[in-house]
Amino acid sequence: MSEIFDTDVIVIGAGLAGVTAARELGTRGVDTIVLEARDRLGGRLFTEKRLGKYLELGGNWMHWTQPHVWAEVTRYGLEADRLARAEETFWFANGEVCKGDLPGFMQLIDPGMEALVGNAGKLLPRPDLVADSEDFKEADQLTLQQALDALELSDDERQANEAAWVGHCNGPLDQVGYSAALRWTAATSGAWKVMHEASSVYRLKEGNDQLVKSIAGDIKGEIRLNTPVTKIEHDAEGVSVTVEGGETLRARKAILTAPLNILHELDIAPELSEVKREASQTGTASQGVKLWMRVKGPIKPFFAYSTKDHPLSVVRTEFVGEEDAVLVSFGADASRIDVTSIEDAQKALSVWRDDIEILELAAHDWNEDQYAKETWLINRPLAYSQSQAELQRPEGNLHLASGDIANLWAGFFDGAIESGLRVAREVSEQL
Ligand SMILES: Cc1cc2nc3c(=O)[nH]c(=O)nc-3n(C[C@H](O)[C@H](O)[C@H](O)COP(=O)(O)OP(=O)(O)OC[C@H]3O[C@@H](n4cnc5c(N)ncnc54)[C@H](O)[C@@H]3O)c2cc1C
């Protein structure tokens, strides 16, 4: 007698990976139910009207060199907009604050960038595939700090490069894998300035949630918000998924899109493979802070870089008005600053500028968020070589999709969409 299922595929999580997978399955005639723990779509894509703007408390920037996300921008006719162009740039040299322009700062970091990631295209000629060359594995043993320390740079160049990489990697550089820098740059075929622009300039004018809402709008099946999954049991015939409150749903397959750092906390039977559990337990290097500040205007648009050790290594204007401006800032370690304290933020800002008055702050604590426990994926040394292929491998009828385990732009919206597309195809082919 054939078994009765509630649906063909249960998708756990309505972040970009989950909604993309559900939409794709629907277009292939596969029925889905999406179960999302939060009261909203988007996961780590989180737009909120704060400080008078559509603020991105999670993922922020996207670019046409990111093929999966940009296809969605085109498909849905979404309007991208850029941040205010910096008129001034501040950085540290000889222990003093220097003032110049952005091209001047880019020139300062160029030798370090070229020496560090100029070989990215050679080490990762096909960043869209899982890399397994011996040269890449060797590089993957290093932390980003070790790779930087091995370069012959002046103190000023080193400090400036370190601050720029904190902005990208959102974790202490002695925990970040060198592979993160190589993978990001390989995604733009070795052009580090393009990588820099791709990861920090363009966002959606009306808020990035337009992206996730557009994709979700094309999902044919049900999406249940406020529905945390508490147990997943899989066998040769299908997957049973129990949600808070006790209801159990049964499907032929399930796609789990939870962030890497919380995979090991989920009650899954039979349990995930040892490599998967260890990768999750060890956790990513992503533990930084993203803090928004509304400040008194008028001010000129600016960029500022300090050092890897400051609570905020990078600060810049994102929106500039007559009366006020909104700044966005990043630091390597969220525990170095209280994001609710204007006093703390003012102190951090004063390393460059004591002429700016902070009026209001906004942030989301991703490291303590029980459905994330990380910001954006940044691997530790060797994590990629040891677990990337295995994390993409399904466990019977339980499949994994996530921006954290994508190939090309892992840790980005693009990677989440890539992963959702790939897994939806694999699942529908198997069904
Ligand atoms: C501060 C910050 C800044 C970033 N900046 C950028 C950027 O500038 N550009 C860029 O491209 N990317 C950026 N990112 C990364 C980007 O947001 C993510 O890579 C992408 O959104 C991940 O999508 P996902 O679907 O893989 O995971 P998620 O968005 O985390 O989705 C997973 C979903 O699963 C749900 N879930 C978890 N557990 C359960 C459960 N038990 N039951 C049911 N549901 C569950 C979660 O609530 C969540 O909705 C940033 C992220 C952060 C946090």
Short mmCIF file of C-alpha atoms in Angstrom, two decimals, residues 1-7 239 249-252:
data_model
loop_
_atom_site.label_atom_id
_atom_site.label_comp_id
_atom_site.label_asym_id
_atom_site.label_seq_id
_atom_site.Cartn_x
_atom_site.Cartn_y
_atom_site.Cartn_z
CA MET A 1 0.00 0.00 0.00
CA SER A 2 1.45 3.38 -0.92
CA GLU A 3 2.07 5.87 1.86
CA ILE A 4 0.04 9.09 2.16
CA PHE A 5 2.13 12.24 2.29
CA ASP A 6 1.06 15.76 3.32
CA THR A 7 3.12 17.16 0.44
CA VAL A 239 10.75 12.59 6.01
CA LEU A 249 3.97 16.54 8.64
CA ARG A 250 5.18 13.82 6.29
CA ALA A 251 6.73 14.35 2.86
CA ARG A 252 8.74 12.38 0.35
#
